[in-house]
Coordinates of C-alpha atoms in Angstrom, one line a residue:
X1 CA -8.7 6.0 3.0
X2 CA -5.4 5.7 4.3
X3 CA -3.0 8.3 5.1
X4 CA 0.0 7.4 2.8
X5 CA -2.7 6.6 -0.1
X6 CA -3.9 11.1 0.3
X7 CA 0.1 11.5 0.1
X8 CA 0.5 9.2 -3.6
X9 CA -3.1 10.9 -5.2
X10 CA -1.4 13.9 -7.0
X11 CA -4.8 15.6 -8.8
X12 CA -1.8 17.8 -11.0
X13 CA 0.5 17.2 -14.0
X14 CA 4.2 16.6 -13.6
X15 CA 6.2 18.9 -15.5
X16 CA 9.8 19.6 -15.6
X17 CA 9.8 19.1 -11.8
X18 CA 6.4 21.0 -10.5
X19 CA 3.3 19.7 -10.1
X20 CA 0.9 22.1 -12.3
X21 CA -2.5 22.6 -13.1
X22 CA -4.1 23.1 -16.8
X23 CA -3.6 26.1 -18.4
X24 CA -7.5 26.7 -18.5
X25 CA -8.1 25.4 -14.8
X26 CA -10.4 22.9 -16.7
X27 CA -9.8 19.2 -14.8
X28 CA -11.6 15.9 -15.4
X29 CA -13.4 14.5 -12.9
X30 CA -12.2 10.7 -11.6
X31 CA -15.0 8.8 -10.5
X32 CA -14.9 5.5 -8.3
X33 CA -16.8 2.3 -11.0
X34 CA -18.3 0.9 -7.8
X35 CA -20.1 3.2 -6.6
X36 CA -20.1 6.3 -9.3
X37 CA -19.0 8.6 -6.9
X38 CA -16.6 10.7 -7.4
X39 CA -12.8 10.7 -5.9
X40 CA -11.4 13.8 -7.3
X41 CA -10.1 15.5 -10.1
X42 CA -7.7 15.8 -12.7
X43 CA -6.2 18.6 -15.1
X44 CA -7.7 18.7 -18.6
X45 CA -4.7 19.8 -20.1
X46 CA -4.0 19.7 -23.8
X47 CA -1.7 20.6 -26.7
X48 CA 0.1 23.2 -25.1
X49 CA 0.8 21.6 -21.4
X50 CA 1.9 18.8 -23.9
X51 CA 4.7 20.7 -25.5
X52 CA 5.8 22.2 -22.3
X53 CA 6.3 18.6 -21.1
X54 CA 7.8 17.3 -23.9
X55 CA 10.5 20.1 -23.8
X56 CA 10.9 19.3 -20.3
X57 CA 11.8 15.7 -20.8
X58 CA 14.4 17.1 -23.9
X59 CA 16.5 19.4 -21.8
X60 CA 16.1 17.0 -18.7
X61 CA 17.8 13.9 -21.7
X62 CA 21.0 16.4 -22.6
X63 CA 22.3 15.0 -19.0
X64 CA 20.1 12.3 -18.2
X65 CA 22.0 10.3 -20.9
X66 CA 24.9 10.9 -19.8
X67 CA 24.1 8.7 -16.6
X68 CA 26.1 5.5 -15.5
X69 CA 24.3 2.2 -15.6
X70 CA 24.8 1.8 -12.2
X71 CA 23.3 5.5 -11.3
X72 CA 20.2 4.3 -13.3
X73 CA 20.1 0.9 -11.6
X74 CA 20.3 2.4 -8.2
X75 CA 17.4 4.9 -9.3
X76 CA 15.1 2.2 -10.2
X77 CA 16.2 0.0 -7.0
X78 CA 15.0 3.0 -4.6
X79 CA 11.6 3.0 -7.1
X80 CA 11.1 -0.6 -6.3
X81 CA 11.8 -0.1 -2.3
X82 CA 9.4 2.9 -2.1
X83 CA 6.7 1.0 -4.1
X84 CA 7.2 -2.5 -1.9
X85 CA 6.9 -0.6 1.2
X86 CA 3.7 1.3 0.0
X87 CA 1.9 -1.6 -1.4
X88 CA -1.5 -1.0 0.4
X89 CA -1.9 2.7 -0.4
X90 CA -0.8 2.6 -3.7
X91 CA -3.2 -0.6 -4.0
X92 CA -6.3 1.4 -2.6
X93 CA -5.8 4.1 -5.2
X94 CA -5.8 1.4 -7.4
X95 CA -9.1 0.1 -6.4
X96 CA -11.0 3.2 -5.8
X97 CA -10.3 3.9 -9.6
X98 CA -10.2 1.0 -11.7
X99 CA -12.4 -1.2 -9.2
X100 CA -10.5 -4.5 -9.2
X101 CA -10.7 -6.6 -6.4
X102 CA -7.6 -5.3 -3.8
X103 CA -5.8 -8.6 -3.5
X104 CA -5.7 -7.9 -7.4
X105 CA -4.5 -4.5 -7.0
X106 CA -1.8 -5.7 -4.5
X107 CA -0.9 -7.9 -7.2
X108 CA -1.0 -5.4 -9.5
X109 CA 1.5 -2.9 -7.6
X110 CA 4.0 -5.9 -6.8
X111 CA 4.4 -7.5 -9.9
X112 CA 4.7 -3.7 -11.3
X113 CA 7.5 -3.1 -8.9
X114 CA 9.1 -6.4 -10.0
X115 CA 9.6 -5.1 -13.6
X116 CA 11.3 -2.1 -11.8
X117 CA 14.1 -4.5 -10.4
X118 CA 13.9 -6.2 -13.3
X119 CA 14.8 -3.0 -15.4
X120 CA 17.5 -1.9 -12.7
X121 CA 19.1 -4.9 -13.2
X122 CA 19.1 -4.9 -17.4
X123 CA 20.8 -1.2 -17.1
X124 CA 23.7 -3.2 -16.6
X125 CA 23.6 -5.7 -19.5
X126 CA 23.4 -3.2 -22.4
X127 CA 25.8 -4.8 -24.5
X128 CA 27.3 -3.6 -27.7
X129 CA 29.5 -5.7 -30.1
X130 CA 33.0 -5.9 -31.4
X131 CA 32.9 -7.1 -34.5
X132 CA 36.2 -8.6 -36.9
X133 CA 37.0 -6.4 -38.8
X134 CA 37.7 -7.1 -42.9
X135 CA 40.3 -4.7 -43.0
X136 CA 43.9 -5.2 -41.4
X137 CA 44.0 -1.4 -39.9
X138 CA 40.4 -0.6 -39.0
X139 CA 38.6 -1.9 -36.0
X140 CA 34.5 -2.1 -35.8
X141 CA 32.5 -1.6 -33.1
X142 CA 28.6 -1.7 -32.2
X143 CA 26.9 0.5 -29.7
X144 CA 23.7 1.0 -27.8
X145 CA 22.7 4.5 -26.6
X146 CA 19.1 5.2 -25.5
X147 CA 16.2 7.2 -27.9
X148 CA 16.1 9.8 -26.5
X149 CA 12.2 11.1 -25.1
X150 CA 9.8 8.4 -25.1
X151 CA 5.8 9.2 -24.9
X152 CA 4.2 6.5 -22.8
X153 CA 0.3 6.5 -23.2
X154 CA -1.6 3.8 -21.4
X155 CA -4.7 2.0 -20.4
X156 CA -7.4 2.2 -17.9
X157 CA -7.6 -1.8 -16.9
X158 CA -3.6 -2.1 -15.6
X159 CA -3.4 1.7 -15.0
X160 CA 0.5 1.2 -12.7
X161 CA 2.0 -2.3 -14.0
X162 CA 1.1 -1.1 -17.9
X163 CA 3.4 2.0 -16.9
X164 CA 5.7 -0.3 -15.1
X165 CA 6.7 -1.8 -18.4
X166 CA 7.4 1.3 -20.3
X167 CA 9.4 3.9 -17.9
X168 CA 11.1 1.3 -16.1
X169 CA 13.1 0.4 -19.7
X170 CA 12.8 3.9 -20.7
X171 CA 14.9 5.0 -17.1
X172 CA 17.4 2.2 -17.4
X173 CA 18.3 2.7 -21.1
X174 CA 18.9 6.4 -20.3
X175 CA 15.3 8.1 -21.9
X176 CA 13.6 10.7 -20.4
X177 CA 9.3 10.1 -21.1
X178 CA 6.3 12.1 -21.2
X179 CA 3.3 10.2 -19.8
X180 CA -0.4 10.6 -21.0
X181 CA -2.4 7.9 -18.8
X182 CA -6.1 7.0 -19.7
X183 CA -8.5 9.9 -17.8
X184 CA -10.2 6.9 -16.0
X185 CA -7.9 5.8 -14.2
X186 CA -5.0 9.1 -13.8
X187 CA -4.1 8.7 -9.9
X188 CA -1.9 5.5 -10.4
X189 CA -0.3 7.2 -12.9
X190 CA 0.3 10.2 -11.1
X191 CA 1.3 8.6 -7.9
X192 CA 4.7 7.4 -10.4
X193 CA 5.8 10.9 -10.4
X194 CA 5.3 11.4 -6.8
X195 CA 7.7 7.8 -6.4
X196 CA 10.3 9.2 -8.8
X197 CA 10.6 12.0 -6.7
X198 CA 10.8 10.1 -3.3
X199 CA 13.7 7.9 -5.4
X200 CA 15.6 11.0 -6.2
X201 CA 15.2 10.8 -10.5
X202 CA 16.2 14.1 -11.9
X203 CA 13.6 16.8 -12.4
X204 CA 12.0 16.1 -16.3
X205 CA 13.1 12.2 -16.5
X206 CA 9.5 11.6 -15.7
X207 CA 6.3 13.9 -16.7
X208 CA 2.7 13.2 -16.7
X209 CA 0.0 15.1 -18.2
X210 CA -3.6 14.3 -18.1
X211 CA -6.3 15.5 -20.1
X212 CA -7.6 15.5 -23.5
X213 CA -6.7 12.2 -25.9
X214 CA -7.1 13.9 -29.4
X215 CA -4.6 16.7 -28.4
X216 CA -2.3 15.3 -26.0
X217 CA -1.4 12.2 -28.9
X218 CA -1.5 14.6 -31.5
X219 CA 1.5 16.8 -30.1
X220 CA 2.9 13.6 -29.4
X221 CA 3.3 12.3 -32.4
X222 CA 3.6 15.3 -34.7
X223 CA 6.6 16.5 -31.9
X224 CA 9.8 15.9 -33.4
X225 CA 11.6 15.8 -30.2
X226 CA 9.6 12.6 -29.0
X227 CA 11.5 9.8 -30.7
X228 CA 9.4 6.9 -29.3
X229 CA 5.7 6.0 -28.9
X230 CA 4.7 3.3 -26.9
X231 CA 1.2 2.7 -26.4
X232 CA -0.8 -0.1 -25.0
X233 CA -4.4 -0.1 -26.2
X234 CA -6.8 -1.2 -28.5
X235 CA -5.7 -2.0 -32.6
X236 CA -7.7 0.5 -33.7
X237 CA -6.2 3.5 -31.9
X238 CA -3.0 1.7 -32.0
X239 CA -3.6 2.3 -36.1
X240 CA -4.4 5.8 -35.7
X241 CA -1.0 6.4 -33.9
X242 CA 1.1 4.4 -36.2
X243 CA -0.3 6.5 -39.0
X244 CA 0.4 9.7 -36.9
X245 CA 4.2 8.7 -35.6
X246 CA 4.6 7.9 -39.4
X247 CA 5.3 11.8 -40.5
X248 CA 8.3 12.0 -38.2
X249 CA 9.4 8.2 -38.3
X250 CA 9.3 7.8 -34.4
X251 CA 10.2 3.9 -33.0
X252 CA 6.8 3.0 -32.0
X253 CA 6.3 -0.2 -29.4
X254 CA 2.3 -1.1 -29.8
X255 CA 0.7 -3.9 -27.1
X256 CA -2.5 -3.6 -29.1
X257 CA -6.1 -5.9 -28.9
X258 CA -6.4 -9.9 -28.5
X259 CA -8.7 -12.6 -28.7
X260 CA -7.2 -15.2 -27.1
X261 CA -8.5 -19.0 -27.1
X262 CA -8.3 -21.4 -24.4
X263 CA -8.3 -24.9 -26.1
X264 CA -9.3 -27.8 -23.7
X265 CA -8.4 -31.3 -25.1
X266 CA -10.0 -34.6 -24.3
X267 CA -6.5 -35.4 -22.4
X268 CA -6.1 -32.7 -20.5
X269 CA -6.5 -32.8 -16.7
X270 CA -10.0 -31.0 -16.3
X271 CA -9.5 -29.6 -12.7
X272 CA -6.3 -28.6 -13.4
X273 CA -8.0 -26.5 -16.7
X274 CA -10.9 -25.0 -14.7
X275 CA -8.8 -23.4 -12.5
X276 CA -6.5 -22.3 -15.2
X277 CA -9.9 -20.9 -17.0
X278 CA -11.1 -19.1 -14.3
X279 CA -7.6 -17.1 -13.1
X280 CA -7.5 -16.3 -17.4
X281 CA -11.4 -15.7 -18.3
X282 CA -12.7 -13.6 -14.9
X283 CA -9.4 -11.6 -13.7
X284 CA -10.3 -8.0 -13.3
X285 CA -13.8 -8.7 -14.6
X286 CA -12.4 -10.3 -17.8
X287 CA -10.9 -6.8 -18.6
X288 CA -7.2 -7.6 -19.7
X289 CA -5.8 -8.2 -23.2
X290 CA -4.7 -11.2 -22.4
X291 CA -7.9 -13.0 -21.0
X292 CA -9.4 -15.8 -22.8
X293 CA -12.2 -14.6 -25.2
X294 CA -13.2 -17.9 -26.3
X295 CA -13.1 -21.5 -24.7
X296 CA -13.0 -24.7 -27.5
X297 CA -13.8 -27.7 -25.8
X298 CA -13.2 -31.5 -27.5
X299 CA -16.3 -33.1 -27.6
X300 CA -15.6 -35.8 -25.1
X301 CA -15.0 -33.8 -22.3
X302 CA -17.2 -30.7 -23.6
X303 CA -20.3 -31.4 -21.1
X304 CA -17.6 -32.0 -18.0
X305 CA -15.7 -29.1 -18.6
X306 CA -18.7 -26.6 -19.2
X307 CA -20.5 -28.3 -15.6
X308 CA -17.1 -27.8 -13.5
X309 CA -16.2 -24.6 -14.9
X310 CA -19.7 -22.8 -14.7
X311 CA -20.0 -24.5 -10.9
X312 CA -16.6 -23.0 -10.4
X313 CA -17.9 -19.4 -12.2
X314 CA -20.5 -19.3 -9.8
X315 CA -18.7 -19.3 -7.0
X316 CA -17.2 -16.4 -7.6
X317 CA -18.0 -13.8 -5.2
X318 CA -18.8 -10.4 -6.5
X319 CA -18.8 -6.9 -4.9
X320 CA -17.2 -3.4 -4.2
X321 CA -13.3 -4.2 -4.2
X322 CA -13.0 -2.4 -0.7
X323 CA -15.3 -4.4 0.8
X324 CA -15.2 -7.9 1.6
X325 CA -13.3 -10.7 0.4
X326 CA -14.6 -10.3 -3.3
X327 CA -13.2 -12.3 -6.3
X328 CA -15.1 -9.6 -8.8
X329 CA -15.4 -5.9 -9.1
X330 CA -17.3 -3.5 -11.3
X331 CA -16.6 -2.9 -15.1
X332 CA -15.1 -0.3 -15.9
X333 CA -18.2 2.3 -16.4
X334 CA -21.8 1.8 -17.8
X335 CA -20.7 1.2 -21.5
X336 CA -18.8 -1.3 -20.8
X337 CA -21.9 -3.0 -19.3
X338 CA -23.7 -2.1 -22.2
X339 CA -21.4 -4.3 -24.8
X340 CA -21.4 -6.9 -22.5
X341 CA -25.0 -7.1 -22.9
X342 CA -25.4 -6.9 -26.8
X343 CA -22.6 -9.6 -27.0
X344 CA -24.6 -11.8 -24.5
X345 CA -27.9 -11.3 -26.2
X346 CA -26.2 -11.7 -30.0
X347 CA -24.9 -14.9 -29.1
X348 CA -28.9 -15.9 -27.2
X349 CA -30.3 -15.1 -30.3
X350 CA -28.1 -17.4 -32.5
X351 CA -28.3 -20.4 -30.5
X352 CA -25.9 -19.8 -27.3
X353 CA -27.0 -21.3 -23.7
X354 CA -26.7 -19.7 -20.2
X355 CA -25.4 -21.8 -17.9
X356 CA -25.0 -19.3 -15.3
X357 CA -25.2 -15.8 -15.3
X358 CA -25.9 -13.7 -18.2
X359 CA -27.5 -10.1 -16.7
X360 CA -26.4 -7.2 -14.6
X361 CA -25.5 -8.4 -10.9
X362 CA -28.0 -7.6 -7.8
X363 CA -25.9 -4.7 -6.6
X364 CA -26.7 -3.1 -10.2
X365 CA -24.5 0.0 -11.3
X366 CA -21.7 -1.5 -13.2
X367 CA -21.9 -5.0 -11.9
X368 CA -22.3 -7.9 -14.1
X369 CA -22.4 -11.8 -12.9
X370 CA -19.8 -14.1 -14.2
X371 CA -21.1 -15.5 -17.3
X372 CA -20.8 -19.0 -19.3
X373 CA -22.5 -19.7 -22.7
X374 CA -22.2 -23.1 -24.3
X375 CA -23.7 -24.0 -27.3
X376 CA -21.5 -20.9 -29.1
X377 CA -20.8 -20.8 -32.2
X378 CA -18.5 -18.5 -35.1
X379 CA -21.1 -17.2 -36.3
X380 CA -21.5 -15.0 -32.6
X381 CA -20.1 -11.6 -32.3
X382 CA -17.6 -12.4 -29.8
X383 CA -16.2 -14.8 -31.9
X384 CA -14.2 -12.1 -33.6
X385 CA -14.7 -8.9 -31.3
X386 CA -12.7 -8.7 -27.7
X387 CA -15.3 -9.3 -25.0
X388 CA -13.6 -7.0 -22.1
X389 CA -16.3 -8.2 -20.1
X390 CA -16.6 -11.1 -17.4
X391 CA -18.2 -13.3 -20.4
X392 CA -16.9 -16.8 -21.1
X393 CA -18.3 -18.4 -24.3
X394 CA -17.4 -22.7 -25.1
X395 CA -17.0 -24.0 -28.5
X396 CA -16.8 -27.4 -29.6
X397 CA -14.6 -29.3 -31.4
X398 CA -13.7 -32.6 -32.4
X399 CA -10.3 -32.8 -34.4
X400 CA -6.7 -31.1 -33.2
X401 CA -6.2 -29.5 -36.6
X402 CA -9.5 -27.8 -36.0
X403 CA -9.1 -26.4 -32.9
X404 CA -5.8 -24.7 -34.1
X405 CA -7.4 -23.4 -37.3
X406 CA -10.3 -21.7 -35.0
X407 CA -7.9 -20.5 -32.9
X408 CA -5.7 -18.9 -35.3
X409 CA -8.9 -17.5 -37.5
X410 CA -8.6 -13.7 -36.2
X411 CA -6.8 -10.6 -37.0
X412 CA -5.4 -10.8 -33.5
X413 CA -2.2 -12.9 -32.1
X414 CA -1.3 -11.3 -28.5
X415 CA -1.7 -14.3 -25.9
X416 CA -3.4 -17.8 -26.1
X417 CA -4.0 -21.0 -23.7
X418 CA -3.7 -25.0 -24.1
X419 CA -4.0 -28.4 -22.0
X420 CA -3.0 -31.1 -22.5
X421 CA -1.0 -34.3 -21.6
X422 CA 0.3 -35.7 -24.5
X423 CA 3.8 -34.6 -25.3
X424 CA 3.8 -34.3 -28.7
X425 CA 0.4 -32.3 -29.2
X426 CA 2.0 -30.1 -26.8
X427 CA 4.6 -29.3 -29.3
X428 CA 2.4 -29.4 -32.3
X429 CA 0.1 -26.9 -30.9
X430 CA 2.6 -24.5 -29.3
X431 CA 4.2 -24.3 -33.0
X432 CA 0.8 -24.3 -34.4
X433 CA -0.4 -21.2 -32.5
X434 CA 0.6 -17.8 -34.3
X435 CA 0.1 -15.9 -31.0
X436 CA 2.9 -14.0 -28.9
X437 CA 2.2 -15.1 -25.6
X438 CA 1.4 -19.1 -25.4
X439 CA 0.5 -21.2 -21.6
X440 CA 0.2 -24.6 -21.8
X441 CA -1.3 -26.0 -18.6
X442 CA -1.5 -22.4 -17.4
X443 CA -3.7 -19.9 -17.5
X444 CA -1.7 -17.0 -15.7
X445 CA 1.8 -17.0 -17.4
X446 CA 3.0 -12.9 -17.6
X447 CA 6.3 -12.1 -15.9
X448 CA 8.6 -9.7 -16.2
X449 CA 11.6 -12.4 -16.8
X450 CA 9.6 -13.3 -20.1
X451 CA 9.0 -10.8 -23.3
X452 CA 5.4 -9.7 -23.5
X453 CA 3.5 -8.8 -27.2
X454 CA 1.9 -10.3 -29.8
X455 CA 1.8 -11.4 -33.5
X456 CA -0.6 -10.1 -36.5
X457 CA -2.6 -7.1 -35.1
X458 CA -1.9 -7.5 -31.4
X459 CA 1.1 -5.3 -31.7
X460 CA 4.5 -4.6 -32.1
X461 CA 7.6 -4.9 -30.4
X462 CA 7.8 -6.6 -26.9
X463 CA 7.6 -5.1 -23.2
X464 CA 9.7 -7.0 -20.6
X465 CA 12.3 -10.0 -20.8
X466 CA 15.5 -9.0 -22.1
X467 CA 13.6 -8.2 -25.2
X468 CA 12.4 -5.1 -23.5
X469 CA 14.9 -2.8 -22.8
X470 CA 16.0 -3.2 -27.0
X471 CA 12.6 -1.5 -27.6
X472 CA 14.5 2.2 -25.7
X473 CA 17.9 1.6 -27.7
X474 CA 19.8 3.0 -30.8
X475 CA 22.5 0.9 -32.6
X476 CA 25.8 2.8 -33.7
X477 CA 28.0 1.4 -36.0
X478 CA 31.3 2.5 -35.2
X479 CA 34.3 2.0 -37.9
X480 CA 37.9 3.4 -36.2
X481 CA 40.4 3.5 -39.4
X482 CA 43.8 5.0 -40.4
X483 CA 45.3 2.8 -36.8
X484 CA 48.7 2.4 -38.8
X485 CA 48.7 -1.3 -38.3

C-alpha cells in the first residue's frame, strides 16, 4: 500500500470538523471483494451521530452562504489539484474496496476531479434575471441562492466520482452536505473529507458518517434542517426516500436503476460496435447504471455481431485489480455472484445459448467470466431486471420500429446505445428513445460538460452539465415598488 493512500483511508466520521468514532464504538468492517480479506473498519454510527452532523452542516451554512463565487471556485480548484496530484493513492483505495480494475479506478478519480473544475467554474455563472417589469415604478428581479444542507447518500460501484457529482454542486452553489456513503465501499468517501481539509473548506461544509442505512436515511429525511436529498441508487430505495423526504417537502435529485439497450443495425459499422459493446457491457464487471443490459441485434448482422463480440468478450483478461494488467475484477460480494447465476440459468432454461462464459471464473471467490447469451428472448428475467453483473444477453430483431418498441418496453429510461450509418435513422431513433442519456456510435458517452439522469423510473433531476448546479438552487422573486418614477 502506498504511503499517501494510509494518509487518505480515514476509518472515522467527519463531523463539524473532527474525525469521530460511533457513539457505541461499534464499526463495520470493510473487506477487500478480491480476496475477502479485510482492510479495516468503519464507525457504525446511526441516528444520533446523524443529527450531530446534520447540525454541524446548519451552523457551518449561516456563513458558508455568505461566500463569494470566486472563494467557492478557488475552494473547489485546490480540491481538484490535491486530487490530480494524488491520483494513484486515492486510485488504490479505490481498488482495494470496490475491486475494479486500477486503470478504471484512475479513471474513476480523474474524471471525478474533472467535475470538481467543472463545478468551480459554474460558481461563477449563477445567473439570476431582470425581468420588465408591467408596472411604470416597480422593477423585478430573479435570484438564485443555494438550499441550504444537502444529504448526499451514494453507491458502492462509483463510490468517489458518484460523490463528485453531488458536493462539487452542492460547494459551488454555497450548501453545506451531510454524506452517508454505502458501508461497502466508505474509504473513498472518507478520503473527501480528508481533501476538503487539505483545500482549506470550512469546518461542517463537508461531513460524513458511516454506519447504519435504516437510521442514518431516516434522520435524514424526517430532519427539517436538510433541505435536499440526493441519492444515487436503485428505484426501489430511491421510492422509499421519496416517500420519506415527502413529510418535510425536501428537493430531492434521484439517479435511480436502468436497463439500458444497445441496438445494432444491419448498417452499422460492426467493429466499430463491438468495441463500443464491450467499453458499455463489461466496465467495472458490468456494475454501472449505465451499462447495457440487453444487446438487439438486426437479423442480418445478428450471427457477425454475436462471433466478434463474444471473440472480443473473451479476451478479456480477468483478475485481482492490483495485480496484473487485468480488464476485469471481482463483483462486488458473493450475492452479487449469486444473481448473476439465477439470471444466467433462467435465461438456459428458456432457450438462451452460451457462447462464452456463463459460470464462476477459475480464481473463484467473487469472480465471474465475461458472459454472452444469444438466442435470448423477453420472456428471460433480465429482460426486465438490471443485470449488475458481467452478463451480456443478444436479441434479435428485424424491423426499426421494433427495436425501438423493445427498447423502450421497461419502467426504466436512464442511458441507452445505437449504431448506425444512415442519417436519418439516426434521428428517428435518438427521438424515438425515451431514455436520458442516448450514444450513438458510442458506447462510453458520460462527461461532466453534459447533464446526467434519466426518464420514467431512472430518476429525477440531472447531475452535471449546466443542468447540475440548478438541482442546489432556490429561485427568489424579487418585486422593488414605491421607486417614485
Amino acid at each position: 500500500m502506498l504511503a499517501k493512500t494510509k494518509h487518505y483511508m480515514k476509518q472515522a466520521n467527519l463531523v463539524g470538523g473532527e474525525w469521530i468514532k460511533a457513539d457505541s464504538g461499534d464499526v463495520i468492517k470493510v473487506t477487500n471483494p478480491a480476496n475477502g480479506l479485510e482492510i479495516g473498519t468503519v464507525p457504525s454510527s446511526g441516528k444520533a451521530e446523524t443529527k450531530r452532523a446534520i447540525a454541524a452542516a446548519d451552523a457551518a451554512f449561516d456563513s458558508f452562504k455568505n461566500t463569494t463565487a470566486n472563494e467557492r471556485a478557488n475552494m473547489l480548484r485546490r480540491m481538484y489539484e490535491i486530487m490530480m496530484d494524488n491520483v494513484d493513492p486515492l486510485a488504490e483505495l479505490l481498488t482495494m474496496e470496490q475491486g475494479k480494475p486500477l486503470v478504471e479506478a484512475r479513471g474513476e478519480i480523474t474524471i471525478g476531479a474533472s467535475y470538481i473544475l467543472w463545478f468551480a467554474e459554474e460558481a461563477r455563472r449563477v445567473y439570476g434575471n431582470v425581468v420588465p417589469s408591467p408596472w411604470a415604478d416597480r422593477r423585478m428581479m430573479v435570484t438564485k441562492e443555494p438550499v441550504g444542507v444537502i444529504a448526499a447518500i451514494t453507491p458502492w460501484n462509483f463510490p468517489s466520482s458518484m460523490l463528485a457529482r453531488k458536493i462539487g454542486p452542492a460547494i459551488a452553489a454555497g450548501c453545506t452536505s451531510v454524506v452517508k456513503p454505502a458501508s461497502q465501499t466508505p474509504y473513498s468517501a472518507l478520503a473527501w473529507g480528508a481533501i476538503a481539509e487539505e483545500a482549506g473548506l470550512p469546518p461542517g461544509v463537508i461531513n460524513i458518517v458511516t454506519g447504519k442505512a435504516s437510521e442514518i436515511g431516516g434522520e435524514i429525511t424526517k430532519n427539517p434542517a436538510v433541505k435536499k436529498v440526493t441519492f444515487t441508487g436503485s428505484t426501489e430505495v430511491g421510492k422509499i426516500l421519496i416517500r420519506q423526504c415527502a413529510s418535510t417537502v425536501k428537493k430531492v435529485s434521484m439517479e435511480l436503476g436502468g436497463n439500458a439497450p444497445f441496438i445494432v443495425f444491419n448498417d452499422a459499422d460492426i467493429d466499430r460496435a463491438v468495441e463500443g459493446a464491450i467499453a458499455a457491457k463489461y466496465r467495472n464487471s458490468g456494475q454501472t447504471c449505465v451499462c447495457t443490459n440487453r444487446f438487439y441485434v438486426q437479423s442480418r448482422v445478428y450471427k457477425q455481431f454475436v462471433e466478434k463480440f463474444a471473440a472480443a468478450a473473451a479476451k478479456l483478461r480477468v483478475g485481482p485489480s492490483l495485480e496484473g494488467n487485468n480488464d476485469q475484477g471481482p463483483l462486488i460480494d458473493e450475492a452479487s455472484v449469486e444473481k448473476v447465476e439465477e439470471l444466467v440459468a433462467d435465461a438456459v432454461k428458456r432457450g438462451g445459448t452460451i457462447v462464452t462464459g456463463g459460470k464462476r471464473h477459475s480464481l473463484g471467490g467473487n469472480f465471474y467470466e465475461p458472459t454472452v447469451i444469444s438466442d435470448a428472448k423477453p420472456r428471460m428475467r433480465f429482460s426486465k431486471e438490471e443485470i449488475f453483473g458481467p452478463v451480456a444477453p443478444i436479441y434479435k430483431f428485424t424491423k426499426e420500429e421494433d427495436a425501438i418498441r423493445l427498447a423502450n418496453d421497461t419502467e426504466f429510461g436512464l442511458a441507452s446505445y445505437f449504431y448506425t450509418q444512415d442519417l436519418g435513422r439516426a434521428y428517428r431513433v435518438m427521438e424515438g428513445l425515451n431514455y436520458g442519456l442516448v450514444g450513438v456510435n458510442e458506447g462510453v458517452i458520460t462527461t461532466p460538460e453534459a447533464p446526467f439522469g434519466g426518464h420514467k423510473e431512472s430518476g429525477l433531476g440531472s447531475e452535471g452539465g449546466a443542468e447540475g448546479i440548478h438541482e442546489y438552487l432556490d429561485t427568489k422573486y424579487v418585486c422593488i415598488g414605491g421607486l417614485g418614477l
